[in-house]
Amino acid sequence: MTPNRRQFVKGGVAAFTVSFAAPAFLSDIARAQGATARNLVVLYLNGGNDALSMVVPYTNSGYYERRPTIAIPAGNVLQIGTDASGTGVGLHPRLTGLKQIFDEGRLAVIQRSGYPNSSRSHFLGTDIWSTADPSNPSGPGWLGRYLELMPQPLDPLTAWNTVRETPRTLHSRFVGVPAIPDPRTYAFSSPNGGAEATYSRQAATRIASHIPVDRPHLSFVAGTAQAAFQTLDRVASVAQYQPTVAYPNNGLGSALRAVAGSIVRGIGTKVFWVQTGGFDTHASQNPNQDTGAYYRLMATLNDSLLAFYQDMRNQALLQDTLVLQFSEFGRRVYENGSNGTDHGAGSTMMLLGGAIQGGLFGTAPDLRNTPGNPTLESSNGDIRYQTDFRSVYARVLDQWLGTSSTTVLGGDFRSPGLTFL
Amino acid sequence: MARREQRIEHLLRRAGFGGSPDEVAELSELGYHAALDLLVFFDQTPDDADQRIGTPGHAGVTTRTQFLPDLSITDARQRWLFRLVHTRRPLQEKMALFWHHHFATAYSKIADIYGGAVATRMLGASAGYNLPTGSPRGQIEVFRDKALGNFYDLLVSMARDPAMLVWLDGRLNVRGTPQENFAREVMELFTMGIRPSDSAPNNFTEDDVKAAARVFTGWNLAVGARGTNNANDPTLAYSYLYRADRHDTTSKTFSFDIYPGGGRTIAASGEQEGLDFLLACCRHPATGPRLVRKLYAFFVSELQPAPQAFVDRVSRTFYDSNFDMQRVLLQLFLSPEFQDDSAYFARYAWPVEFVVKAIKETGWAGFSVDGALSPLLAMGQQLFEPPDVNGWDTGPGWFSTGGMLARMNFAATLTGNQRFNLREAARPSKASPQSVLSFALERLSPSPFENAPYDELLAYLRAGTSWTGSDAELLAKTAGVTHLVLASPQYQFV
């Protein structure tokens, strides 16, 4: 984890900094580099999402047997059909916007996604989903490797991270990704005004441009400062963006608003990272009441995604937009004594966007505690994965980002049944 | 004052938060060993920082109605920042910060459940601020108290800490339906870790997590004091309670040794089970090395992994001393690895370190630490709000573009606030741009500037003016160049 990450970044420092060369006409370079305006928004649900409360197998009796307190009544779910196993599946009652998108055929739900021997650790689990490499989860991220395959030097705004820490998914051996939580505060100030302020910015920019070759840690920080200066003005233009709909006033809403602004302004960003937390619901999960913890998580998720979806549609950019949602693990099949759920295994991924061929992919687990149940593992306590998450990544890489999934993922994870793209 | 005592300054940056010019001078007179003695055996120095809050000669705090660090999380943050700037026991505060990162507990989850006043009290209550009868001290006070104490004692305190019992749901862990949250993290993050490297086998199994959860059934929370019985009740407080009737008494067996000599099944009963288990976690052969690697990165260097010989040596002290952190830290600060000048500035400054050092070196008269709270959030380190139980993503992880801009902008705020003080301090050096630059580089203590960036600082001082040393010029340029040094990549290391 942390020490490995440190070593890893250190090893990548020298190359990292040179990639921040500033082209004179950034949008031209971006256009030359990217064949299309297509973009990918990765949405991480931090904490291990209890997917059984998000996408509910409401006709499965095991669901109600093993979750006597926190199950969502069948009559309350938003039905989205019957999957290939014959299980009736419904969205959490607060996901009315996602239901609408599903009905428009623009939401794909991948049930029971995961990988063999799933880690129940937040940190190792996140690293595995981020690297798509269970055997080397301290390495660069899967999208970091994708960025490495693009023509270099990359424009520093090719990817945009909306949180403060660079997520491992975007870690690369030599491509830096700017962190821009809020474009409105992404600016440079000075203790003086007028001409002095201009001199200050010029001097700070030039100081950051001197990258010492023999002090890699200093180079790393200077490279980061340099990238900040190179992105300031374009990000300022995004801060001016007036969306066509109101976004909810929370972290995810603000992040998606900024993403929309960036896409509309066409500043060349292809990959965005957004995340929202609070999914580690060990206790008082309470998905059925509007004040309950999980209910509020669904409200944040639903309202932010719906606003983004509608904004992109109004801007006629939905066709170029794809959102991919994941979490580090699913939660335990049965509830614990605190009306919550502990760390589990298989989970549910969702994808939405104008090019998505929506629907239900994979089958729901049979949650009954029956001997030899093939859809469960660890004494029928956790969900056994059916679709390898790397197959979902592979489809996105091949069919959306137009690269080679076998190169990025280091193996052939293509699955012909995943026809969502 | 020239900064020539490099080893003392290095010690102050690491065992503290850098020194004001006076502090450096004072410790330099003592010499390295006496200075170290003063820092490590801090009990000999009065802990009077709280009494100095709101008095002249110090950074300010901003009070809304009253200063209430036991009830308002904003005031608790201000109190801690003030202590970081003005404490006479810097290593105690430094280790408190280390433990806050190690046992990372966040205010927001506690406040969601119990409200802001109770959550603040759980994290920050202290005897100095109206501690209600029956209320335990806040978590940060435990970190201060046991900063260089016994690691096993600290671990037990955390297993019983009200804030921790809420944060990792131990309060809800009962017989029949155990709760795994604390049980997992006590092994994964607080002691042995999952595994030392990707290729090594795991230190514990999923069955161990389930067994450990049962060990801690009944380690719950009780109302320790209650008056008017609502969330704003100033006497409402919670404390740890072991509830025997909620404890799972069935046997618990682990994949690693619980007792020296190889017993893997807990032999004790009741609450003692948890104590035996925590002691086993401390004794686990992976715990010492993991803690030592973390201490090496925190105190010695982030530019390379801890050398194996260092890990072996200091881990031996950890085990041989029965987990005495004072012995461990003393050995660390006396080690050649720490004292070697290759370790100088080999550590990425945490946002809190950057802010405190900048304040101590730039000056604070007329500056309120409240002005640092929002910038710290933007830099990625809000006190009492680590992102998750793994603490902050340190090292290069602090340095995103947004985080770097936030540092530059805090430097602008601070130097703008201090511009008159800076001008007065620079007045004896006003003769030329070079002398003003020498003043700034001596007052602050960045890692060395090479010629090219040094020349940029000089060019800034010359920009738009043919130097006269006038009051107006000195006012703008001293603040301006101080800002540039604080905002430079070179300053982001300790």
PDB file of C-alpha atoms in Angstrom, chain A residues 134-224:
ATOM      1  CA  PRO A 134      -4.641  -8.616  -8.494  1.00  0.00           C
ATOM      2  CA  SER A 135      -1.055  -9.896  -8.654  1.00  0.00           C
ATOM      3  CA  ASN A 136       0.526  -6.417  -8.681  1.00  0.00           C
ATOM      4  CA  PRO A 137      -1.926  -4.039  -7.020  1.00  0.00           C
ATOM      5  CA  SER A 138       0.833  -1.544  -6.143  1.00  0.00           C
ATOM      6  CA  GLY A 139       1.551  -0.815  -9.789  1.00  0.00           C
ATOM      7  CA  PRO A 140       0.169   1.856 -12.116  1.00  0.00           C
ATOM      8  CA  GLY A 141      -3.579   2.128 -12.632  1.00  0.00           C
ATOM      9  CA  TRP A 142      -5.426   0.778 -15.641  1.00  0.00           C
ATOM     10  CA  LEU A 143      -6.248   4.261 -16.928  1.00  0.00           C
ATOM     11  CA  GLY A 144      -2.743   5.435 -16.086  1.00  0.00           C
ATOM     12  CA  ARG A 145      -1.497   2.722 -18.432  1.00  0.00           C
ATOM     13  CA  TYR A 146      -3.999   3.851 -21.042  1.00  0.00           C
ATOM     14  CA  LEU A 147      -2.663   7.413 -20.792  1.00  0.00           C
ATOM     15  CA  GLU A 148       0.860   6.077 -21.213  1.00  0.00           C
ATOM     16  CA  LEU A 149      -0.114   4.567 -24.566  1.00  0.00           C
ATOM     17  CA  MET A 150      -1.234   7.903 -25.983  1.00  0.00           C
ATOM     18  CA  PRO A 151       1.188  10.006 -28.042  1.00  0.00           C
ATOM     19  CA  GLN A 152       3.547  11.832 -25.672  1.00  0.00           C
ATOM     20  CA  PRO A 153       4.028  14.427 -24.341  1.00  0.00           C
ATOM     21  CA  LEU A 154       0.428  14.486 -23.240  1.00  0.00           C
ATOM     22  CA  ASP A 155      -1.460  17.651 -22.674  1.00  0.00           C
ATOM     23  CA  PRO A 156      -1.704  17.974 -18.844  1.00  0.00           C
ATOM     24  CA  LEU A 157      -5.483  18.208 -19.039  1.00  0.00           C
ATOM     25  CA  THR A 158      -5.938  14.907 -20.864  1.00  0.00           C
ATOM     26  CA  ALA A 159      -7.191  13.551 -17.565  1.00  0.00           C
ATOM     27  CA  TRP A 160      -8.891  15.437 -14.749  1.00  0.00           C
ATOM     28  CA  ASN A 161      -9.147  14.193 -11.211  1.00  0.00           C
ATOM     29  CA  THR A 162     -11.910  15.911  -9.216  1.00  0.00           C
ATOM     30  CA  VAL A 163     -10.628  14.832  -5.797  1.00  0.00           C
ATOM     31  CA  ARG A 164      -7.490  15.978  -3.999  1.00  0.00           C
ATOM     32  CA  GLU A 165      -5.561  12.732  -3.987  1.00  0.00           C
ATOM     33  CA  THR A 166      -4.619  11.147  -7.269  1.00  0.00           C
ATOM     34  CA  PRO A 167      -6.485   7.837  -7.349  1.00  0.00           C
ATOM     35  CA  ARG A 168      -4.469   4.762  -8.182  1.00  0.00           C
ATOM     36  CA  THR A 169      -6.595   4.219 -11.297  1.00  0.00           C
ATOM     37  CA  LEU A 170      -4.859   7.296 -12.764  1.00  0.00           C
ATOM     38  CA  HIS A 171      -1.382   6.535 -11.453  1.00  0.00           C
ATOM     39  CA  SER A 172       1.098   6.287 -14.265  1.00  0.00           C
ATOM     40  CA  ARG A 173       4.807   5.774 -14.527  1.00  0.00           C
ATOM     41  CA  PHE A 174       5.229   9.055 -16.374  1.00  0.00           C
ATOM     42  CA  VAL A 175       1.956  10.918 -16.926  1.00  0.00           C
ATOM     43  CA  GLY A 176       0.779  13.384 -14.304  1.00  0.00           C
ATOM     44  CA  VAL A 177      -2.898  14.036 -13.755  1.00  0.00           C
ATOM     45  CA  PRO A 178      -4.059  17.380 -12.353  1.00  0.00           C
ATOM     46  CA  ALA A 179      -6.308  17.429  -9.290  1.00  0.00           C
ATOM     47  CA  ILE A 180      -9.011  20.022  -9.714  1.00  0.00           C
ATOM     48  CA  PRO A 181     -11.684  19.615  -7.039  1.00  0.00           C
ATOM     49  CA  ASP A 182     -13.306  22.938  -7.816  1.00  0.00           C
ATOM     50  CA  PRO A 183     -12.438  25.049 -10.874  1.00  0.00           C
ATOM     51  CA  ARG A 184     -13.655  28.188  -9.126  1.00  0.00           C
ATOM     52  CA  THR A 185     -10.870  28.054  -6.534  1.00  0.00           C
ATOM     53  CA  TYR A 186      -8.217  26.769  -8.923  1.00  0.00           C
ATOM     54  CA  ALA A 187      -6.308  30.029  -9.181  1.00  0.00           C
ATOM     55  CA  PHE A 188      -3.064  31.708  -8.192  1.00  0.00           C
ATOM     56  CA  SER A 189      -3.006  34.622  -5.773  1.00  0.00           C
ATOM     57  CA  SER A 190      -0.343  37.029  -4.630  1.00  0.00           C
ATOM     58  CA  PRO A 191       0.227  39.193  -1.551  1.00  0.00           C
ATOM     59  CA  ASN A 192       0.386  42.257  -3.819  1.00  0.00           C
ATOM     60  CA  GLY A 193      -1.858  43.615  -6.531  1.00  0.00           C
ATOM     61  CA  GLY A 194      -1.321  45.123  -9.947  1.00  0.00           C
ATOM     62  CA  ALA A 195       1.999  44.682 -11.700  1.00  0.00           C
ATOM     63  CA  GLU A 196       3.569  43.043  -8.642  1.00  0.00           C
ATOM     64  CA  ALA A 197       0.997  40.247  -8.837  1.00  0.00           C
ATOM     65  CA  THR A 198       1.886  39.694 -12.478  1.00  0.00           C
ATOM     66  CA  TYR A 199       5.591  39.564 -11.631  1.00  0.00           C
ATOM     67  CA  SER A 200       4.807  37.065  -8.895  1.00  0.00           C
ATOM     68  CA  ARG A 201       2.992  34.693 -11.192  1.00  0.00           C
ATOM     69  CA  GLN A 202       5.704  34.972 -13.804  1.00  0.00           C
ATOM     70  CA  ALA A 203       8.421  34.293 -11.258  1.00  0.00           C
ATOM     71  CA  ALA A 204       6.572  31.369  -9.643  1.00  0.00           C
ATOM     72  CA  THR A 205       5.970  29.866 -13.079  1.00  0.00           C
ATOM     73  CA  ARG A 206       9.620  30.167 -13.981  1.00  0.00           C
ATOM     74  CA  ILE A 207      10.813  28.766 -10.647  1.00  0.00           C
ATOM     75  CA  ALA A 208       8.616  25.704 -11.235  1.00  0.00           C
ATOM     76  CA  SER A 209      10.031  25.285 -14.718  1.00  0.00           C
ATOM     77  CA  HIS A 210      13.527  24.519 -13.424  1.00  0.00           C
ATOM     78  CA  ILE A 211      13.434  20.780 -13.018  1.00  0.00           C
ATOM     79  CA  PRO A 212      16.581  19.555 -11.284  1.00  0.00           C
ATOM     80  CA  VAL A 213      17.734  16.251 -12.738  1.00  0.00           C
ATOM     81  CA  ASP A 214      19.454  14.950  -9.617  1.00  0.00           C
ATOM     82  CA  ARG A 215      16.723  15.675  -7.044  1.00  0.00           C
ATOM     83  CA  PRO A 216      13.801  13.519  -8.209  1.00  0.00           C
ATOM     84  CA  HIS A 217      11.553  14.435  -5.286  1.00  0.00           C
ATOM     85  CA  LEU A 218      12.055  18.120  -6.004  1.00  0.00           C
ATOM     86  CA  SER A 219      11.457  17.458  -9.707  1.00  0.00           C
ATOM     87  CA  PHE A 220       8.195  15.779  -8.832  1.00  0.00           C
ATOM     88  CA  VAL A 221       6.928  18.771  -6.873  1.00  0.00           C
ATOM     89  CA  ALA A 222       8.221  21.245  -9.464  1.00  0.00           C
ATOM     90  CA  GLY A 223       6.495  19.202 -12.187  1.00  0.00           C
ATOM     91  CA  THR A 224       3.254  19.385 -10.246  1.00  0.00           C
TER      92      THR A 224
END
